[in-house]
Amino acid sequence: MKQPELGQKISELRKSKGLTQEELVEQCNISVRTIQRIEAGEVTPRSYTIKTILSALDYDLEKIKYEDSLVTKKFKKLLLLDIDDSKEISFLIRQLSIAWISGIVYFILGFAEFAVDYFRYYEDEMVTNPAVYIILKLVILASVILFTRGFILTAKIFKNYLLRITAFLFIFICVVFYIYDILSLHINDFDYQFVLGAEAITYGVIGILFGISVLRLQKGLGGIATTTGIFEIVTYSCMVTIFLALVGLVLLTPTILLEIILLYKVYTLLKAKQQEINTD
């Protein structure tokens, strides 16, 4: 557990025991100033000091480690990122299957989203009622998260740290912009040009990094990784310029298809590996 959480925990334990800081230091043989700074989160004590303090408070250090681990796991599950590549291969295959199928859903619904947003932003006309618009956005967001989740798993399998980071960032940015799309239905002064420009630049920067990280998969996945990475870099480079954003949107169609194919290839490689294991 890191600061300031550690200091807060020690302070809670001390108070629950009915001890003052002076009474605690008598049992720990450390200065009052040290205890004050630890509880305030100003310093991170050495492991020996932590053990001494917790021992005086009759609290096991392993409990803190477990609590910290539990919070981390819950956070990952909340973001649908709790993927353990050490699990059996059938689990990995199932997760990748969900990912590339979600990619197909995202690809198909993307055309409907483009049409709805085009009329909303450029024709100032809502071709659907707000409820349908919100449902469409939420379904697409869910499919994007599950689709991108496949790249997080792929990154863990191939030890590609950059891909893992950029995929996570992509999920975060998608959540932010899609929620804003929904909330903007109730915003009167909605400057769509500014928002679209911000989206183009943000997606563009992350997309370029994503493309670079996909290129690093070429050793394990071959030509499909190279082609996908190049398309992503070109597509998102167009978006980040803003004035070529329309070209980027056109290129986004083959780019997403290549991403689906790439995830499907990872899926088939794992299926082949599973068959080898079963044969042996």
PDB file of N, CA and C in Angstrom, residues 211-278:
ATOM      1  N   GLY A 211      -0.581   2.482 -33.682  1.00  0.00           N
ATOM      2  CA  GLY A 211      -0.042   1.901 -34.911  1.00  0.00           C
ATOM      3  C   GLY A 211       1.410   1.475 -34.752  1.00  0.00           C
ATOM      4  N   ILE A 212       2.200   2.321 -34.082  1.00  0.00           N
ATOM      5  CA  ILE A 212       3.608   1.987 -33.843  1.00  0.00           C
ATOM      6  C   ILE A 212       3.721   0.721 -33.001  1.00  0.00           C
ATOM      7  N   SER A 213       2.857   0.611 -31.994  1.00  0.00           N
ATOM      8  CA  SER A 213       2.902  -0.574 -31.124  1.00  0.00           C
ATOM      9  C   SER A 213       2.464  -1.832 -31.875  1.00  0.00           C
ATOM     10  N   VAL A 214       1.523  -1.687 -32.809  1.00  0.00           N
ATOM     11  CA  VAL A 214       1.080  -2.841 -33.608  1.00  0.00           C
ATOM     12  C   VAL A 214       2.199  -3.305 -34.540  1.00  0.00           C
ATOM     13  N   LEU A 215       2.979  -2.370 -35.062  1.00  0.00           N
ATOM     14  CA  LEU A 215       4.119  -2.739 -35.911  1.00  0.00           C
ATOM     15  C   LEU A 215       5.092  -3.650 -35.172  1.00  0.00           C
ATOM     16  N   ARG A 216       5.162  -3.506 -33.862  1.00  0.00           N
ATOM     17  CA  ARG A 216       6.062  -4.327 -33.062  1.00  0.00           C
ATOM     18  C   ARG A 216       5.600  -5.782 -32.947  1.00  0.00           C
ATOM     19  N   LEU A 217       4.377  -6.044 -33.435  1.00  0.00           N
ATOM     20  CA  LEU A 217       3.857  -7.418 -33.410  1.00  0.00           C
ATOM     21  C   LEU A 217       4.243  -8.214 -34.650  1.00  0.00           C
ATOM     22  N   GLN A 218       4.946  -7.561 -35.599  1.00  0.00           N
ATOM     23  CA  GLN A 218       5.226  -8.222 -36.877  1.00  0.00           C
ATOM     24  C   GLN A 218       6.083  -9.474 -36.724  1.00  0.00           C
ATOM     25  N   LYS A 219       6.918  -9.533 -35.688  1.00  0.00           N
ATOM     26  CA  LYS A 219       7.748 -10.721 -35.477  1.00  0.00           C
ATOM     27  C   LYS A 219       6.897 -11.944 -35.173  1.00  0.00           C
ATOM     28  N   GLY A 220       5.809 -11.733 -34.438  1.00  0.00           N
ATOM     29  CA  GLY A 220       4.952 -12.853 -34.079  1.00  0.00           C
ATOM     30  C   GLY A 220       3.769 -13.059 -35.001  1.00  0.00           C
ATOM     31  N   LEU A 221       3.316 -11.976 -35.665  1.00  0.00           N
ATOM     32  CA  LEU A 221       2.104 -12.059 -36.486  1.00  0.00           C
ATOM     33  C   LEU A 221       2.343 -11.801 -37.971  1.00  0.00           C
ATOM     34  N   GLY A 222       3.550 -11.406 -38.316  1.00  0.00           N
ATOM     35  CA  GLY A 222       3.897 -11.266 -39.731  1.00  0.00           C
ATOM     36  C   GLY A 222       3.305 -10.063 -40.420  1.00  0.00           C
ATOM     37  N   GLY A 223       2.945 -10.254 -41.703  1.00  0.00           N
ATOM     38  CA  GLY A 223       2.515  -9.167 -42.574  1.00  0.00           C
ATOM     39  C   GLY A 223       1.261  -8.452 -42.127  1.00  0.00           C
ATOM     40  N   ILE A 224       0.339  -9.153 -41.488  1.00  0.00           N
ATOM     41  CA  ILE A 224      -0.910  -8.513 -41.066  1.00  0.00           C
ATOM     42  C   ILE A 224      -0.632  -7.426 -40.027  1.00  0.00           C
ATOM     43  N   ALA A 225       0.343  -7.648 -39.154  1.00  0.00           N
ATOM     44  CA  ALA A 225       0.715  -6.641 -38.159  1.00  0.00           C
ATOM     45  C   ALA A 225       1.344  -5.428 -38.841  1.00  0.00           C
ATOM     46  N   THR A 226       2.206  -5.687 -39.833  1.00  0.00           N
ATOM     47  CA  THR A 226       2.860  -4.597 -40.562  1.00  0.00           C
ATOM     48  C   THR A 226       1.831  -3.746 -41.306  1.00  0.00           C
ATOM     49  N   THR A 227       0.938  -4.412 -42.054  1.00  0.00           N
ATOM     50  CA  THR A 227      -0.084  -3.698 -42.830  1.00  0.00           C
ATOM     51  C   THR A 227      -1.019  -2.917 -41.922  1.00  0.00           C
ATOM     52  N   THR A 228      -1.474  -3.555 -40.842  1.00  0.00           N
ATOM     53  CA  THR A 228      -2.384  -2.885 -39.907  1.00  0.00           C
ATOM     54  C   THR A 228      -1.721  -1.678 -39.270  1.00  0.00           C
ATOM     55  N   GLY A 229      -0.477  -1.848 -38.830  1.00  0.00           N
ATOM     56  CA  GLY A 229       0.248  -0.751 -38.199  1.00  0.00           C
ATOM     57  C   GLY A 229       0.422   0.435 -39.121  1.00  0.00           C
ATOM     58  N   ILE A 230       0.773   0.168 -40.386  1.00  0.00           N
ATOM     59  CA  ILE A 230       0.961   1.248 -41.365  1.00  0.00           C
ATOM     60  C   ILE A 230      -0.358   1.983 -41.616  1.00  0.00           C
ATOM     61  N   PHE A 231      -1.438   1.227 -41.803  1.00  0.00           N
ATOM     62  CA  PHE A 231      -2.748   1.844 -42.022  1.00  0.00           C
ATOM     63  C   PHE A 231      -3.145   2.711 -40.838  1.00  0.00           C
ATOM     64  N   GLU A 232      -2.885   2.224 -39.627  1.00  0.00           N
ATOM     65  CA  GLU A 232      -3.243   2.996 -38.435  1.00  0.00           C
ATOM     66  C   GLU A 232      -2.451   4.291 -38.359  1.00  0.00           C
ATOM     67  N   ILE A 233      -1.163   4.231 -38.643  1.00  0.00           N
ATOM     68  CA  ILE A 233      -0.323   5.431 -38.587  1.00  0.00           C
ATOM     69  C   ILE A 233      -0.784   6.460 -39.621  1.00  0.00           C
ATOM     70  N   VAL A 234      -1.058   5.993 -40.849  1.00  0.00           N
ATOM     71  CA  VAL A 234      -1.504   6.908 -41.906  1.00  0.00           C
ATOM     72  C   VAL A 234      -2.886   7.481 -41.581  1.00  0.00           C
ATOM     73  N   THR A 235      -3.808   6.618 -41.158  1.00  0.00           N
ATOM     74  CA  THR A 235      -5.177   7.043 -40.846  1.00  0.00           C
ATOM     75  C   THR A 235      -5.202   8.101 -39.756  1.00  0.00           C
ATOM     76  N   TYR A 236      -4.528   7.815 -38.657  1.00  0.00           N
ATOM     77  CA  TYR A 236      -4.579   8.735 -37.517  1.00  0.00           C
ATOM     78  C   TYR A 236      -3.684   9.955 -37.709  1.00  0.00           C
ATOM     79  N   SER A 237      -2.690   9.844 -38.590  1.00  0.00           N
ATOM     80  CA  SER A 237      -1.899  11.033 -38.935  1.00  0.00           C
ATOM     81  C   SER A 237      -2.774  12.036 -39.684  1.00  0.00           C
ATOM     82  N   CYS A 238      -3.660  11.517 -40.532  1.00  0.00           N
ATOM     83  CA  CYS A 238      -4.606  12.393 -41.242  1.00  0.00           C
ATOM     84  C   CYS A 238      -5.555  13.067 -40.249  1.00  0.00           C
ATOM     85  N   MET A 239      -6.018  12.305 -39.269  1.00  0.00           N
ATOM     86  CA  MET A 239      -6.960  12.851 -38.293  1.00  0.00           C
ATOM     87  C   MET A 239      -6.334  13.958 -37.462  1.00  0.00           C
ATOM     88  N   VAL A 240      -5.079  13.760 -37.056  1.00  0.00           N
ATOM     89  CA  VAL A 240      -4.452  14.723 -36.154  1.00  0.00           C
ATOM     90  C   VAL A 240      -4.226  16.072 -36.835  1.00  0.00           C
ATOM     91  N   THR A 241      -4.206  16.097 -38.172  1.00  0.00           N
ATOM     92  CA  THR A 241      -4.042  17.366 -38.889  1.00  0.00           C
ATOM     93  C   THR A 241      -5.339  18.167 -38.931  1.00  0.00           C
ATOM     94  N   ILE A 242      -6.457  17.535 -38.639  1.00  0.00           N
ATOM     95  CA  ILE A 242      -7.811  18.114 -38.653  1.00  0.00           C
ATOM     96  C   ILE A 242      -8.297  18.380 -40.078  1.00  0.00           C
ATOM     97  N   PHE A 243      -7.538  19.118 -40.889  1.00  0.00           N
ATOM     98  CA  PHE A 243      -8.015  19.430 -42.241  1.00  0.00           C
ATOM     99  C   PHE A 243      -8.007  18.196 -43.149  1.00  0.00           C
ATOM    100  N   LEU A 244      -7.306  17.130 -42.748  1.00  0.00           N
ATOM    101  CA  LEU A 244      -7.351  15.859 -43.481  1.00  0.00           C
ATOM    102  C   LEU A 244      -8.160  14.804 -42.731  1.00  0.00           C
ATOM    103  N   ALA A 245      -8.929  15.273 -41.754  1.00  0.00           N
ATOM    104  CA  ALA A 245      -9.694  14.345 -40.916  1.00  0.00           C
ATOM    105  C   ALA A 245     -10.693  13.524 -41.731  1.00  0.00           C
ATOM    106  N   LEU A 246     -11.262  14.120 -42.791  1.00  0.00           N
ATOM    107  CA  LEU A 246     -12.218  13.400 -43.627  1.00  0.00           C
ATOM    108  C   LEU A 246     -11.534  12.225 -44.328  1.00  0.00           C
ATOM    109  N   VAL A 247     -10.290  12.441 -44.765  1.00  0.00           N
ATOM    110  CA  VAL A 247      -9.516  11.347 -45.384  1.00  0.00           C
ATOM    111  C   VAL A 247      -9.279  10.259 -44.351  1.00  0.00           C
ATOM    112  N   GLY A 248      -8.984  10.688 -43.108  1.00  0.00           N
ATOM    113  CA  GLY A 248      -8.776   9.726 -42.033  1.00  0.00           C
ATOM    114  C   GLY A 248     -10.016   8.897 -41.766  1.00  0.00           C
ATOM    115  N   LEU A 249     -11.194   9.526 -41.829  1.00  0.00           N
ATOM    116  CA  LEU A 249     -12.447   8.797 -41.620  1.00  0.00           C
ATOM    117  C   LEU A 249     -12.673   7.747 -42.704  1.00  0.00           C
ATOM    118  N   VAL A 250     -12.316   8.092 -43.954  1.00  0.00           N
ATOM    119  CA  VAL A 250     -12.451   7.133 -45.057  1.00  0.00           C
ATOM    120  C   VAL A 250     -11.498   5.954 -44.840  1.00  0.00           C
ATOM    121  N   LEU A 251     -10.264   6.247 -44.436  1.00  0.00           N
ATOM    122  CA  LEU A 251      -9.274   5.190 -44.212  1.00  0.00           C
ATOM    123  C   LEU A 251      -9.575   4.366 -42.963  1.00  0.00           C
ATOM    124  N   LEU A 252     -10.422   4.913 -42.096  1.00  0.00           N
ATOM    125  CA  LEU A 252     -10.751   4.203 -40.864  1.00  0.00           C
ATOM    126  C   LEU A 252     -11.471   2.885 -41.139  1.00  0.00           C
ATOM    127  N   THR A 253     -12.230   2.826 -42.245  1.00  0.00           N
ATOM    128  CA  THR A 253     -12.960   1.594 -42.578  1.00  0.00           C
ATOM    129  C   THR A 253     -12.023   0.418 -42.812  1.00  0.00           C
ATOM    130  N   PRO A 254     -11.039   0.513 -43.742  1.00  0.00           N
ATOM    131  CA  PRO A 254     -10.110  -0.623 -43.903  1.00  0.00           C
ATOM    132  C   PRO A 254      -9.231  -0.841 -42.671  1.00  0.00           C
ATOM    133  N   THR A 255      -8.946   0.226 -41.924  1.00  0.00           N
ATOM    134  CA  THR A 255      -8.113   0.087 -40.725  1.00  0.00           C
ATOM    135  C   THR A 255      -8.790  -0.788 -39.680  1.00  0.00           C
ATOM    136  N   ILE A 256     -10.074  -0.546 -39.430  1.00  0.00           N
ATOM    137  CA  ILE A 256     -10.810  -1.348 -38.447  1.00  0.00           C
ATOM    138  C   ILE A 256     -10.917  -2.797 -38.917  1.00  0.00           C
ATOM    139  N   LEU A 257     -11.158  -2.981 -40.229  1.00  0.00           N
ATOM    140  CA  LEU A 257     -11.216  -4.347 -40.765  1.00  0.00           C
ATOM    141  C   LEU A 257      -9.896  -5.083 -40.541  1.00  0.00           C
ATOM    142  N   LEU A 258      -8.776  -4.389 -40.763  1.00  0.00           N
ATOM    143  CA  LEU A 258      -7.462  -4.997 -40.543  1.00  0.00           C
ATOM    144  C   LEU A 258      -7.253  -5.328 -39.066  1.00  0.00           C
ATOM    145  N   GLU A 259      -7.742  -4.477 -38.185  1.00  0.00           N
ATOM    146  CA  GLU A 259      -7.619  -4.740 -36.748  1.00  0.00           C
ATOM    147  C   GLU A 259      -8.411  -5.987 -36.359  1.00  0.00           C
ATOM    148  N   ILE A 260      -9.589  -6.139 -36.953  1.00  0.00           N
ATOM    149  CA  ILE A 260     -10.397  -7.334 -36.679  1.00  0.00           C
ATOM    150  C   ILE A 260      -9.675  -8.578 -37.174  1.00  0.00           C
ATOM    151  N   ILE A 261      -9.115  -8.498 -38.376  1.00  0.00           N
ATOM    152  CA  ILE A 261      -8.378  -9.628 -38.949  1.00  0.00           C
ATOM    153  C   ILE A 261      -7.168  -9.979 -38.082  1.00  0.00           C
ATOM    154  N   LEU A 262      -6.483  -8.942 -37.584  1.00  0.00           N
ATOM    155  CA  LEU A 262      -5.314  -9.176 -36.731  1.00  0.00           C
ATOM    156  C   LEU A 262      -5.703  -9.936 -35.462  1.00  0.00           C
ATOM    157  N   LEU A 263      -6.781  -9.492 -34.807  1.00  0.00           N
ATOM    158  CA  LEU A 263      -7.231 -10.190 -33.602  1.00  0.00           C
ATOM    159  C   LEU A 263      -7.692 -11.607 -33.923  1.00  0.00           C
ATOM    160  N   TYR A 264      -8.321 -11.763 -35.086  1.00  0.00           N
ATOM    161  CA  TYR A 264      -8.754 -13.104 -35.490  1.00  0.00           C
ATOM    162  C   TYR A 264      -7.545 -14.019 -35.709  1.00  0.00           C
ATOM    163  N   LYS A 265      -6.450 -13.454 -36.220  1.00  0.00           N
ATOM    164  CA  LYS A 265      -5.246 -14.256 -36.427  1.00  0.00           C
ATOM    165  C   LYS A 265      -4.669 -14.715 -35.093  1.00  0.00           C
ATOM    166  N   VAL A 266      -4.643 -13.817 -34.121  1.00  0.00           N
ATOM    167  CA  VAL A 266      -4.171 -14.199 -32.784  1.00  0.00           C
ATOM    168  C   VAL A 266      -5.058 -15.309 -32.231  1.00  0.00           C
ATOM    169  N   TYR A 267      -6.360 -15.165 -32.448  1.00  0.00           N
ATOM    170  CA  TYR A 267      -7.337 -16.169 -32.015  1.00  0.00           C
ATOM    171  C   TYR A 267      -7.051 -17.525 -32.662  1.00  0.00           C
ATOM    172  N   THR A 268      -6.796 -17.535 -33.989  1.00  0.00           N
ATOM    173  CA  THR A 268      -6.538 -18.800 -34.687  1.00  0.00           C
ATOM    174  C   THR A 268      -5.198 -19.416 -34.278  1.00  0.00           C
ATOM    175  N   LEU A 269      -4.202 -18.576 -33.988  1.00  0.00           N
ATOM    176  CA  LEU A 269      -2.913 -19.082 -33.517  1.00  0.00           C
ATOM    177  C   LEU A 269      -3.067 -19.809 -32.185  1.00  0.00           C
ATOM    178  N   LEU A 270      -3.888 -19.238 -31.296  1.00  0.00           N
ATOM    179  CA  LEU A 270      -4.123 -19.884 -30.010  1.00  0.00           C
ATOM    180  C   LEU A 270      -4.931 -21.166 -30.168  1.00  0.00           C
ATOM    181  N   LYS A 271      -5.869 -21.152 -31.121  1.00  0.00           N
ATOM    182  CA  LYS A 271      -6.654 -22.362 -31.396  1.00  0.00           C
ATOM    183  C   LYS A 271      -5.744 -23.480 -31.882  1.00  0.00           C
ATOM    184  N   ALA A 272      -4.812 -23.128 -32.776  1.00  0.00           N
ATOM    185  CA  ALA A 272      -3.857 -24.119 -33.288  1.00  0.00           C
ATOM    186  C   ALA A 272      -2.975 -24.657 -32.163  1.00  0.00           C
ATOM    187  N   LYS A 273      -2.562 -23.756 -31.276  1.00  0.00           N
ATOM    188  CA  LYS A 273      -1.740 -24.167 -30.134  1.00  0.00           C
ATOM    189  C   LYS A 273      -2.511 -25.106 -29.223  1.00  0.00           C
ATOM    190  N   GLN A 274      -3.795 -24.828 -29.039  1.00  0.00           N
ATOM    191  CA  GLN A 274      -4.634 -25.689 -28.211  1.00  0.00           C
ATOM    192  C   GLN A 274      -4.750 -27.082 -28.807  1.00  0.00           C
ATOM    193  N   GLN A 275      -4.880 -27.143 -30.133  1.00  0.00           N
ATOM    194  CA  GLN A 275      -4.979 -28.438 -30.803  1.00  0.00           C
ATOM    195  C   GLN A 275      -3.682 -29.233 -30.662  1.00  0.00           C
ATOM    196  N   GLU A 276      -2.530 -28.531 -30.728  1.00  0.00           N
ATOM    197  CA  GLU A 276      -1.237 -29.201 -30.527  1.00  0.00           C
ATOM    198  C   GLU A 276      -1.144 -29.809 -29.137  1.00  0.00           C
ATOM    199  N   ILE A 277      -1.585 -29.011 -28.150  1.00  0.00           N
ATOM    200  CA  ILE A 277      -1.535 -29.493 -26.765  1.00  0.00           C
ATOM    201  C   ILE A 277      -2.432 -30.694 -26.579  1.00  0.00           C
ATOM    202  N   ASN A 278      -3.633 -30.655 -27.161  1.00  0.00           N
ATOM    203  CA  ASN A 278      -4.576 -31.769 -27.036  1.00  0.00           C
ATOM    204  C   ASN A 278      -4.076 -33.015 -27.747  1.00  0.00           C
TER     205      ASN A 278
END
